[in-house]
Amino acid sequence: MTKFIIVTGGVLSGLGKGVTTAAIGLILRSRGLRIDVCKIDPYLNVDPGLMNPFQHGEVWVTKDGYEADLDFGHYERFLDVELTRDHNITTGKIYLSVLEKERRGEYLGQTVQIIPHVTDEIKQQLMNIARKSNPDVLIVEIGGTTGDIESMPFLEALRQLRMELGRENVLFIHVTLVPVLDAVGEQKTKPTQHSVKELRSIGIQPDVLVCRCREPLLDETKAKLSLYCDVSKRDVISNHDVEVIYEVPLIMEEQGIGDTILEKLNLRERAHDLKEWRSFVSRIKQVKEKVSIAMVGKYTHLHDSYISVVEALKHAAWKLERRVEVLWVEAERLEEGEEDALSGADGILVPGGFGVRGSEGKISAIRYAREHGIPYLGICFGFQLAVVEFARNVAGLAGANSTELDPGAEHPVIDLLPEQRGIDRLGGTMRLGEIEVSIKPGTLAHRIYGCESVGERHRHRYEVNPEYIPLLERHGLVFSATSDSGRRMEICELPSHPHFIATQFHPEFRSRPLKPAPVFLSFVSAAAERRRSRDA
Ligand code: GLN
């Protein structure tokens, strides 16, 4: 039977609960357990696809084309797994299902209520996940902070689950913050005490506390938390700031969290094997030599909006014994002609994006990369804008644009996908998820992938307008990968340039710390090469 670990959060959001959850998964898997991980997001949206990246960070895309919370990225990266739409439960999904059942008459005669109907639905959806993948342990992260009104029905359902399945089958881990006030320099336990009190008032006593803090938790802080929160001292785990997030599983395992979990869940004692992970972490911490990548976007002051791209850059750089320095460039600044922001970059990257704001700045950045021979990587929007830039400045189509940015463009080189035309609902209707891409032999793309077919994840509504392809090709742009029997363009490159490549898909979603995405590896390697030759 599957056992459950429930990860709740206290004090404030953005604590790194997703990383903690992923780290716990890695620790348990290193003990030989089969694990699965899912996320509960208590907001009313059905999925996070339409949320503003400013508020919510990036949208992660699963292999099966679900738009998920960015914590899915942490899970997939740490655990090297591929999750599905079923691994995300939202209030929106729960209510949608309950209300559909009500309309079908499945609750005939009853008054439909939060307890038991909504809580039953929550438990049922969790059980469905467990039944499908049948792991030894299903780790369930609850988004938000204890005390939020939205999370109440979920916590209540999980309290019931523990009562029904027993303590040895359901474990609660509470992640909180232990701040240090500069004036006193003391680790403050009161916020954690309060949030545990809040949890207890709903009937949940946490078994383990994981405390985020700047420096390692002091022994006396652990003792105090143990006393006030009724958690044994051994089970108060310090999750202090580390240089790289991939170190988190190591510091938690050093404090014995693996043993604690096995013991409490009545699982057979097994030795852990984190050898490969440990040597990876110690290797990357020693890397000194830098490579600078200019990231040109419109959410550059909220780094969470580009987290997967940044992680993919790091994975690639580490493999090359380099440390990535990301130069955040606000696209709108480039529209004012401030190209200096790009001059220090070894490589220029335009990531995915939407909408007109900043788009001209991104086009300027692409032009700069193309004209100065600076390695360029464009992803999705960065691919489409590379085509626009080339059409305008090389192929002589001054009025070229994407119809997303100018519906009346004289030369709509990027236009809606035919199947997107009739769509008026925006939720979950893009071209999403993994799609097989065919790569042309003899191209940079082929040298990068070393094969003729690869599955990559997509999230877009627009694509290269087939009418313009012959003209663009005549001027030297190479479409080196396509999909859908050659109908859709997937990669473009410029053979006359040291390293200019752009992809309609998002290679960052398949990058893993120990397995960098080939496109990123090639791009960062070209950037490092440029830096070497500049230094020489
Ligand atoms: N806005 C573009 C489109 O919808 C690109 C999307 C993206 O970059 N993810 O096609």
Coordinates of C-alpha atoms and ligand atoms in Angstrom, one line a residue:
M1 CA 0.0 0.0 0.0
T2 CA 1.2 3.5 -0.8
K3 CA 2.1 5.7 2.2
F4 CA 1.7 9.5 2.1
I5 CA 3.9 12.3 3.1
I6 CA 2.2 15.7 3.3
V7 CA 4.3 18.8 3.0
T8 CA 2.6 21.9 4.4
G9 CA 4.1 25.4 4.6
G10 CA 3.9 28.0 7.3
V11 CA 4.8 31.7 8.1
L12 CA 5.1 32.9 4.5
S13 CA 5.1 31.7 0.9
G14 CA 8.1 31.4 -1.4
L15 CA 10.0 29.5 1.3
G16 CA 11.4 26.9 -1.1
K17 CA 8.8 24.3 -0.2
G18 CA 9.0 22.9 -3.7
V19 CA 12.7 22.3 -3.4
T20 CA 12.3 20.8 0.0
T21 CA 9.6 18.5 -1.3
A22 CA 11.8 17.5 -4.3
A23 CA 14.7 16.9 -1.9
I24 CA 12.7 14.7 0.3
G25 CA 11.7 12.7 -2.8
L26 CA 15.4 12.3 -3.8
I27 CA 16.4 11.2 -0.2
L28 CA 13.7 8.5 -0.1
R29 CA 14.5 7.3 -3.6
S30 CA 18.1 7.1 -2.7
R31 CA 16.9 4.6 0.0
G32 CA 15.5 2.4 -2.7
L33 CA 11.9 3.4 -2.4
R34 CA 9.6 4.0 -5.3
I35 CA 8.3 7.5 -5.0
D36 CA 5.8 9.7 -6.7
V37 CA 5.1 13.4 -6.0
C38 CA 2.1 15.6 -6.6
K39 CA 1.1 19.2 -5.8
I40 CA -2.1 20.7 -4.4
D41 CA -2.6 24.3 -5.4
P42 CA -5.5 25.7 -3.4
Y43 CA -6.3 28.6 -5.8
L44 CA -9.6 28.6 -7.8
N45 CA -7.9 28.5 -11.2
V46 CA -8.3 25.1 -12.9
D47 CA -4.7 25.2 -13.8
P48 CA -2.0 28.0 -13.6
G49 CA -1.8 28.4 -17.4
L50 CA -3.4 31.8 -17.5
M51 CA -1.7 33.3 -14.5
N52 CA 0.6 36.2 -14.8
P53 CA 4.2 35.2 -14.5
F54 CA 4.7 38.4 -12.4
Q55 CA 2.6 37.0 -9.7
H56 CA 3.2 33.3 -10.0
G57 CA 6.5 32.7 -11.7
E58 CA 6.9 30.6 -14.8
V59 CA 4.4 28.0 -16.1
W60 CA 5.9 24.5 -16.4
V61 CA 4.7 22.3 -19.2
T62 CA 4.5 18.6 -18.6
K63 CA 5.2 15.9 -21.2
D64 CA 1.4 15.3 -21.6
G65 CA 0.8 19.0 -22.2
Y66 CA -0.4 20.3 -18.9
E67 CA 0.4 23.8 -17.7
A68 CA 1.7 23.4 -14.2
D69 CA 3.1 25.3 -11.3
L70 CA 6.9 25.9 -11.4
D71 CA 7.3 23.4 -8.5
F72 CA 6.8 20.7 -11.0
G73 CA 10.1 21.8 -12.5
H74 CA 11.8 21.2 -9.2
Y75 CA 10.3 17.8 -8.9
E76 CA 11.2 16.8 -12.5
R77 CA 14.7 18.2 -12.2
F78 CA 15.6 16.7 -8.8
L79 CA 14.0 13.4 -9.5
D80 CA 14.5 13.1 -13.2
V81 CA 10.9 12.0 -13.7
E82 CA 8.1 13.1 -16.1
L83 CA 4.9 14.1 -14.3
T84 CA 1.4 14.4 -15.8
R85 CA -1.7 16.5 -15.5
D86 CA -3.0 14.1 -12.9
H87 CA -0.2 15.2 -10.5
N88 CA -1.8 18.5 -9.9
I89 CA -4.9 19.1 -7.9
T90 CA -6.4 22.6 -7.7
T91 CA -9.5 23.9 -6.0
G92 CA -10.7 24.7 -9.5
K93 CA -10.4 21.0 -10.5
I94 CA -12.0 19.7 -7.4
Y95 CA -15.0 22.0 -7.6
L96 CA -15.4 21.4 -11.3
S97 CA -15.6 17.7 -10.7
V98 CA -18.0 18.0 -7.7
L99 CA -20.3 20.4 -9.6
E100 CA -20.3 18.1 -12.6
K101 CA -21.2 15.2 -10.4
E102 CA -24.0 17.2 -8.8
R103 CA -25.4 18.1 -12.2
R104 CA -25.3 14.4 -13.3
G105 CA -27.3 13.6 -10.2
E106 CA -24.6 11.6 -8.5
Y107 CA -25.4 13.2 -5.1
L108 CA -29.2 12.8 -5.7
G109 CA -31.1 13.8 -2.6
Q110 CA -28.2 15.1 -0.7
T111 CA -27.1 18.6 0.3
V112 CA -23.7 19.0 -1.3
Q113 CA -21.2 20.3 1.2
I114 CA -17.5 20.9 1.8
I115 CA -17.5 18.0 4.3
P116 CA -17.9 15.3 3.1
H117 CA -18.3 15.9 -0.6
V118 CA -15.4 18.2 -1.4
T119 CA -13.1 16.5 1.1
D120 CA -14.1 13.1 -0.3
E121 CA -13.3 14.3 -3.8
I122 CA -9.9 15.5 -2.7
K123 CA -9.1 12.2 -1.0
Q124 CA -10.3 10.3 -4.1
Q125 CA -8.2 12.3 -6.5
L126 CA -5.1 11.6 -4.3
M127 CA -5.9 7.9 -4.1
N128 CA -6.2 7.9 -7.9
I129 CA -2.7 9.2 -8.3
A130 CA -1.5 6.6 -5.8
R131 CA -3.4 3.8 -7.6
K132 CA -2.0 4.8 -11.0
S133 CA 1.7 4.9 -10.2
N134 CA 1.5 2.6 -7.1
P135 CA 4.6 4.1 -5.4
D136 CA 5.8 3.1 -1.9
V137 CA 5.5 6.8 -0.9
L138 CA 3.4 9.5 -2.5
I139 CA 4.7 13.0 -1.5
V140 CA 2.0 15.6 -1.5
E141 CA 3.0 19.3 -1.4
I142 CA 0.3 21.8 -0.5
G143 CA 0.8 25.2 -2.0
G144 CA 0.1 28.3 0.0
T145 CA 0.5 28.9 3.7
T146 CA -1.3 27.3 6.6
G147 CA -4.1 29.6 7.7
D148 CA -5.1 30.5 4.1
I149 CA -8.9 30.1 3.7
E150 CA -8.4 28.3 0.4
S151 CA -6.3 25.5 1.9
M152 CA -8.8 24.6 4.7
P153 CA -10.7 21.9 2.8
F154 CA -7.5 20.3 1.7
L155 CA -6.0 20.2 5.2
E156 CA -9.3 18.9 6.5
A157 CA -9.2 16.1 3.9
L158 CA -5.7 15.2 4.8
R159 CA -6.5 15.2 8.5
Q160 CA -9.2 12.7 7.7
L161 CA -6.8 10.7 5.5
R162 CA -4.4 10.3 8.4
M163 CA -7.3 9.2 10.7
E164 CA -8.5 6.7 8.1
L165 CA -5.1 5.2 7.1
G166 CA -3.3 5.6 10.4
R167 CA -0.2 7.4 11.6
E168 CA 2.2 4.9 10.2
N169 CA 0.8 5.6 6.7
V170 CA 0.4 9.4 6.6
L171 CA 3.2 11.7 7.8
F172 CA 3.1 15.5 8.0
I173 CA 6.1 17.6 7.4
H174 CA 5.8 21.3 8.0
V175 CA 8.2 23.8 6.3
T176 CA 8.6 27.1 8.1
L177 CA 10.8 30.1 8.3
V178 CA 13.1 30.9 11.2
P179 CA 14.1 34.5 10.7
V180 CA 17.1 36.3 12.3
L181 CA 16.5 39.9 13.3
D182 CA 19.6 41.9 12.4
A183 CA 19.4 44.0 15.6
V184 CA 19.5 41.0 17.9
G185 CA 21.1 38.3 15.7
E186 CA 18.9 35.7 17.4
Q187 CA 17.1 32.9 15.5
K188 CA 13.4 33.6 16.2
T189 CA 11.1 30.7 16.7
K190 CA 7.8 32.5 17.3
P191 CA 6.6 32.5 13.7
T192 CA 7.0 28.8 13.6
Q193 CA 5.3 28.3 16.9
H194 CA 2.3 30.2 15.6
S195 CA 2.0 28.4 12.4
V196 CA 2.2 25.0 14.1
K197 CA -0.5 26.2 16.5
E198 CA -2.6 27.1 13.4
L199 CA -2.1 23.6 12.0
R200 CA -3.0 22.0 15.3
S201 CA -6.2 24.0 15.5
I202 CA -7.2 22.1 12.3
G203 CA -6.3 18.9 14.0
I204 CA -2.9 18.3 12.4
Q205 CA 0.2 17.8 14.5
P206 CA 3.3 17.9 12.3
D207 CA 5.8 15.0 12.7
V208 CA 8.8 16.8 11.3
L209 CA 9.6 20.5 11.1
V210 CA 11.9 21.7 8.3
C211 CA 13.0 25.2 9.0
R212 CA 14.3 27.6 6.4
C213 CA 16.9 29.9 7.8
R214 CA 20.0 31.9 6.7
E215 CA 22.5 30.0 8.9
P216 CA 22.2 26.4 10.2
L217 CA 19.7 26.2 13.1
L218 CA 21.4 26.3 16.4
D219 CA 21.1 23.5 18.8
E220 CA 19.2 25.7 21.3
T221 CA 16.8 26.8 18.5
K222 CA 16.0 23.2 17.7
A223 CA 15.5 22.5 21.4
K224 CA 13.1 25.4 21.7
L225 CA 11.1 24.5 18.6
S226 CA 10.9 20.9 19.9
L227 CA 9.5 22.0 23.2
Y228 CA 7.0 24.5 21.9
C229 CA 5.9 22.6 18.8
D230 CA 5.8 19.1 20.3
V231 CA 8.2 17.6 17.7
S232 CA 11.2 15.7 19.0
K233 CA 14.4 17.6 18.6
R234 CA 15.9 15.1 16.2
D235 CA 12.9 15.8 13.9
V236 CA 13.6 19.6 13.7
I237 CA 15.6 19.8 10.5
S238 CA 17.6 22.8 9.5
N239 CA 17.2 23.8 5.8
H240 CA 19.6 26.7 5.8
D241 CA 20.7 28.7 2.7
V242 CA 23.1 26.9 0.5
E243 CA 25.2 27.9 -2.5
V244 CA 23.3 25.7 -4.9
I245 CA 19.8 24.3 -4.4
Y246 CA 21.0 20.8 -5.3
E247 CA 22.7 20.7 -2.0
V248 CA 19.5 20.7 -0.1
P249 CA 18.9 16.9 -0.1
L250 CA 22.5 16.5 1.3
I251 CA 22.1 18.8 4.2
M252 CA 18.7 17.4 5.2
E253 CA 20.0 13.8 4.9
E254 CA 23.0 14.7 7.1
Q255 CA 20.6 15.5 9.9
G256 CA 18.9 12.1 9.6
I257 CA 15.6 13.0 7.9
G258 CA 15.7 9.8 5.9
D259 CA 15.9 7.6 9.0
T260 CA 13.2 9.6 10.7
I261 CA 10.8 9.2 7.8
L262 CA 11.4 5.5 7.4
E263 CA 11.0 4.9 11.1
K264 CA 7.7 6.9 11.4
L265 CA 6.2 5.3 8.3
N266 CA 7.3 1.9 9.5
L267 CA 9.4 1.2 6.4
R268 CA 12.3 -1.2 6.4
E269 CA 15.6 0.4 7.3
R270 CA 17.7 0.9 4.1
A271 CA 21.0 2.6 3.6
H272 CA 21.0 5.6 1.3
D273 CA 23.0 6.0 -1.8
L274 CA 23.6 9.7 -2.6
K275 CA 27.1 9.1 -3.9
E276 CA 26.6 10.4 -7.4
W277 CA 24.5 13.4 -6.3
R278 CA 27.2 14.2 -3.6
S279 CA 30.0 14.2 -6.1
F280 CA 28.0 16.3 -8.5
V281 CA 27.3 18.9 -5.9
S282 CA 30.9 19.0 -4.7
R283 CA 32.1 19.3 -8.3
I284 CA 29.8 22.2 -9.2
K285 CA 30.7 24.1 -6.0
Q286 CA 34.3 24.2 -7.1
V287 CA 33.6 25.6 -10.6
K288 CA 35.1 29.1 -10.8
E289 CA 35.3 30.2 -14.4
K290 CA 32.4 32.3 -15.6
V291 CA 30.3 32.6 -18.7
S292 CA 27.9 35.5 -19.0
I293 CA 24.6 35.1 -20.7
A294 CA 22.3 38.1 -21.3
M295 CA 18.7 37.1 -20.7
V296 CA 16.4 39.5 -22.5
G297 CA 12.9 39.5 -21.2
K298 CA 10.1 41.5 -19.7
Y299 CA 9.9 39.9 -16.3
T300 CA 13.6 40.2 -15.6
H301 CA 13.1 41.5 -12.1
L302 CA 11.1 38.4 -11.2
H303 CA 13.7 35.7 -11.7
D304 CA 11.1 33.0 -11.0
S305 CA 9.6 33.8 -14.4
Y306 CA 12.6 32.2 -16.1
I307 CA 13.6 29.6 -13.5
S308 CA 13.7 26.6 -15.9
V309 CA 15.8 28.5 -18.5
V310 CA 18.2 29.6 -15.8
E311 CA 18.5 26.1 -14.4
A312 CA 19.0 24.7 -17.9
L313 CA 21.8 27.3 -18.4
K314 CA 23.4 26.2 -15.1
H315 CA 23.2 22.5 -15.9
A316 CA 24.9 23.1 -19.2
A317 CA 27.6 25.4 -17.8
W318 CA 28.4 23.0 -14.9
K319 CA 29.0 20.2 -17.4
L320 CA 31.5 22.5 -19.1
E321 CA 33.1 23.4 -15.8
R322 CA 31.7 26.9 -16.0
R323 CA 29.6 29.1 -13.8
V324 CA 26.8 31.0 -15.4
E325 CA 26.4 34.7 -14.7
V326 CA 23.0 35.8 -15.9
L327 CA 22.9 39.4 -17.1
W328 CA 19.2 40.4 -16.8
V329 CA 18.3 42.8 -19.5
E330 CA 14.9 44.4 -19.5
A331 CA 13.8 44.3 -23.1
E332 CA 12.2 47.8 -23.0
R333 CA 15.6 49.3 -22.2
L334 CA 16.9 48.1 -25.5
E335 CA 14.1 50.0 -27.3
E336 CA 15.6 53.1 -25.9
G337 CA 18.9 52.2 -27.6
E338 CA 20.7 51.0 -24.5
E339 CA 22.6 48.3 -26.3
D340 CA 25.5 48.6 -23.9
A341 CA 23.6 46.2 -21.7
L342 CA 24.5 43.5 -24.3
S343 CA 28.2 44.3 -24.9
G344 CA 29.5 42.3 -22.0
A345 CA 27.6 39.1 -22.8
D346 CA 29.2 36.0 -24.1
G347 CA 25.8 34.8 -25.3
I348 CA 22.4 36.3 -25.8
L349 CA 19.2 34.4 -25.0
V350 CA 15.6 35.5 -25.7
P351 CA 13.3 33.2 -23.8
G352 CA 9.6 32.5 -24.2
G353 CA 7.1 35.3 -23.9
F354 CA 3.8 36.9 -24.9
G355 CA 2.6 40.2 -26.1
V356 CA 3.9 43.4 -27.6
R357 CA 5.5 45.0 -24.6
G358 CA 9.3 44.7 -24.9
S359 CA 9.1 42.8 -28.2
E360 CA 10.9 45.4 -30.3
G361 CA 13.7 45.4 -27.7
K362 CA 14.0 41.7 -28.0
I363 CA 14.2 42.1 -31.8
S364 CA 17.0 44.6 -31.3
A365 CA 18.9 42.1 -29.1
I366 CA 18.6 39.4 -31.7
R367 CA 19.8 41.8 -34.4
Y368 CA 22.8 42.7 -32.1
A369 CA 23.6 39.0 -31.6
R370 CA 23.4 38.3 -35.3
E371 CA 25.4 41.3 -36.5
H372 CA 28.1 40.9 -33.8
G373 CA 28.5 37.2 -34.1
I374 CA 27.5 36.6 -30.5
P375 CA 26.1 33.1 -29.8
Y376 CA 22.3 33.3 -29.8
L377 CA 19.6 31.0 -28.4
G378 CA 16.0 31.8 -29.0
I379 CA 13.2 29.9 -27.3
C380 CA 9.6 29.9 -28.6
F381 CA 8.9 33.7 -28.7
G382 CA 12.7 34.1 -29.1
F383 CA 12.4 31.8 -32.1
Q384 CA 9.5 33.7 -33.6
L385 CA 11.2 37.0 -33.1
A386 CA 14.4 35.7 -34.7
V387 CA 12.4 34.9 -37.8
V388 CA 10.8 38.4 -37.7
E389 CA 14.2 40.1 -37.3
F390 CA 15.7 38.1 -40.2
A391 CA 12.7 38.8 -42.4
R392 CA 13.0 42.6 -41.7
N393 CA 16.7 43.1 -41.8
V394 CA 18.1 40.4 -44.1
A395 CA 15.2 39.3 -46.4
G396 CA 14.1 42.9 -46.9
L397 CA 10.6 42.6 -45.6
A398 CA 10.5 45.9 -43.6
G399 CA 6.8 45.3 -42.6
A400 CA 7.4 41.8 -41.2
N401 CA 5.9 41.0 -37.8
S402 CA 4.0 38.4 -35.8
T403 CA 0.3 38.8 -35.9
E404 CA 0.3 38.4 -32.2
L405 CA 2.1 41.8 -32.0
D406 CA 0.5 43.4 -35.0
P407 CA -2.7 41.8 -36.3
G408 CA -2.5 43.9 -39.5
A409 CA 1.2 43.3 -40.2
E410 CA 2.1 43.8 -43.9
H411 CA 4.2 40.6 -43.8
P412 CA 2.8 38.2 -41.2
V413 CA 5.8 35.9 -41.1
I414 CA 4.6 34.6 -37.8
D415 CA 0.9 33.8 -37.7
L416 CA -1.7 31.8 -35.8
L417 CA -1.6 28.0 -36.2
P418 CA -4.5 27.0 -38.3
E419 CA -6.1 25.0 -35.4
Q420 CA -5.9 28.1 -33.2
R421 CA -8.0 30.3 -35.4
G422 CA -11.5 29.4 -34.1
I423 CA -10.5 29.2 -30.5
D424 CA -12.0 31.8 -28.2
R425 CA -11.3 30.2 -24.8
L426 CA -7.8 30.9 -23.7
G427 CA -7.4 28.3 -21.0
G428 CA -5.4 25.2 -21.9
T429 CA -5.8 25.7 -25.7
M430 CA -2.3 26.3 -26.9
R431 CA -0.3 23.7 -28.7
L432 CA 1.0 22.0 -25.6
G433 CA 3.3 19.2 -24.5
E434 CA 5.8 16.8 -26.1
I435 CA 5.7 16.6 -29.9
E436 CA 8.1 14.7 -32.1
V437 CA 10.5 16.9 -34.0
S438 CA 12.4 15.8 -37.2
I439 CA 15.9 17.1 -37.6
K440 CA 17.6 17.6 -40.9
P441 CA 21.0 15.9 -41.3
G442 CA 24.0 18.1 -41.9
T443 CA 22.7 21.0 -39.8
L444 CA 23.8 22.4 -36.4
A445 CA 20.6 21.0 -34.9
H446 CA 21.6 17.6 -36.1
R447 CA 25.1 17.9 -34.7
I448 CA 23.6 19.0 -31.4
Y449 CA 21.1 16.2 -31.0
G450 CA 23.0 13.5 -32.9
C451 CA 19.8 12.0 -34.2
E452 CA 17.0 12.7 -36.6
S453 CA 14.0 12.6 -34.2
V454 CA 13.5 14.0 -30.7
G455 CA 10.5 14.7 -28.5
E456 CA 10.4 18.2 -27.1
R457 CA 7.8 20.2 -25.1
H458 CA 5.8 23.0 -26.7
R459 CA 3.6 25.9 -25.5
H460 CA 2.6 28.3 -28.2
R461 CA -0.2 29.6 -30.4
Y462 CA 1.7 31.1 -33.3
E463 CA 4.1 29.6 -35.8
V464 CA 6.2 30.4 -38.9
N465 CA 3.9 31.3 -41.8
P466 CA 4.6 28.7 -44.5
E467 CA 4.2 31.3 -47.3
Y468 CA 7.4 33.0 -46.3
I469 CA 9.6 30.0 -45.9
P470 CA 11.1 29.9 -49.4
L471 CA 12.0 33.6 -49.3
L472 CA 13.6 33.3 -45.9
E473 CA 15.5 30.2 -46.9
R474 CA 16.8 31.9 -50.1
H475 CA 18.3 34.6 -47.8
G476 CA 20.2 32.1 -45.8
L477 CA 17.9 31.1 -42.8
V478 CA 17.9 27.4 -42.4
F479 CA 14.9 25.6 -40.9
S480 CA 16.7 22.6 -39.5
A481 CA 13.9 20.9 -37.8
T482 CA 10.2 20.5 -38.4
S483 CA 7.2 18.7 -37.1
D484 CA 3.8 17.6 -38.3
S485 CA 5.2 16.0 -41.5
G486 CA 7.3 19.1 -42.4
R487 CA 4.4 21.5 -42.0
R488 CA 5.6 23.3 -38.9
M489 CA 9.0 24.9 -38.4
E490 CA 10.7 23.9 -35.1
I491 CA 14.3 25.1 -35.3
C492 CA 16.0 27.8 -37.3
E493 CA 19.7 28.5 -37.6
L494 CA 22.2 30.7 -39.5
P495 CA 25.1 28.7 -40.9
S496 CA 27.0 32.0 -41.6
H497 CA 27.0 32.8 -37.8
P498 CA 29.2 31.2 -35.1
H499 CA 26.2 29.9 -33.2
F500 CA 22.7 31.2 -34.0
I501 CA 19.9 28.8 -33.2
A502 CA 16.3 29.1 -32.1
T503 CA 13.7 26.6 -31.2
Q504 CA 9.9 26.8 -31.4
F505 CA 9.8 24.3 -28.5
H506 CA 11.2 24.7 -24.9
P507 CA 14.3 22.6 -24.4
E508 CA 14.6 23.8 -20.8
F509 CA 11.8 21.5 -19.7
R510 CA 13.9 18.5 -20.4
S511 CA 17.1 19.7 -18.8
R512 CA 18.3 17.9 -15.7
P513 CA 21.2 18.7 -13.4
L514 CA 23.0 15.5 -14.5
K515 CA 21.7 15.6 -18.0
P516 CA 21.8 19.1 -19.6
A517 CA 19.6 19.8 -22.6
P518 CA 21.7 19.4 -25.8
V519 CA 20.6 22.8 -27.2
F520 CA 21.7 24.6 -24.0
L521 CA 25.0 22.7 -23.9
S522 CA 25.8 23.7 -27.4
F523 CA 24.8 27.3 -26.8
V524 CA 26.8 27.7 -23.5
S525 CA 29.7 25.9 -25.0
A526 CA 29.8 28.5 -27.9
A527 CA 29.5 31.3 -25.4
A528 CA 32.3 29.9 -23.4
E529 CA 34.4 29.6 -26.5
R530 CA 33.8 33.2 -27.4
R531 CA 34.8 34.3 -23.9
R532 CA 38.0 32.2 -24.2
S533 CA 38.9 33.8 -27.5
R534 CA 38.1 37.3 -26.1
D535 CA 40.3 36.7 -23.0
A536 CA 43.1 35.4 -25.1
Ligands
GLN1 N1 3.6 34.2 -27.7 C1 4.1 33.1 -28.6 C2 3.0 32.2 -29.0 O1 1.9 32.1 -28.4 C3 5.2 32.4 -28.0 C4 4.8 31.6 -26.8 C5 6.0 31.2 -25.9 O2 7.0 31.8 -26.0 N2 5.8 30.3 -25.0 O3 3.2 31.4 -30.0

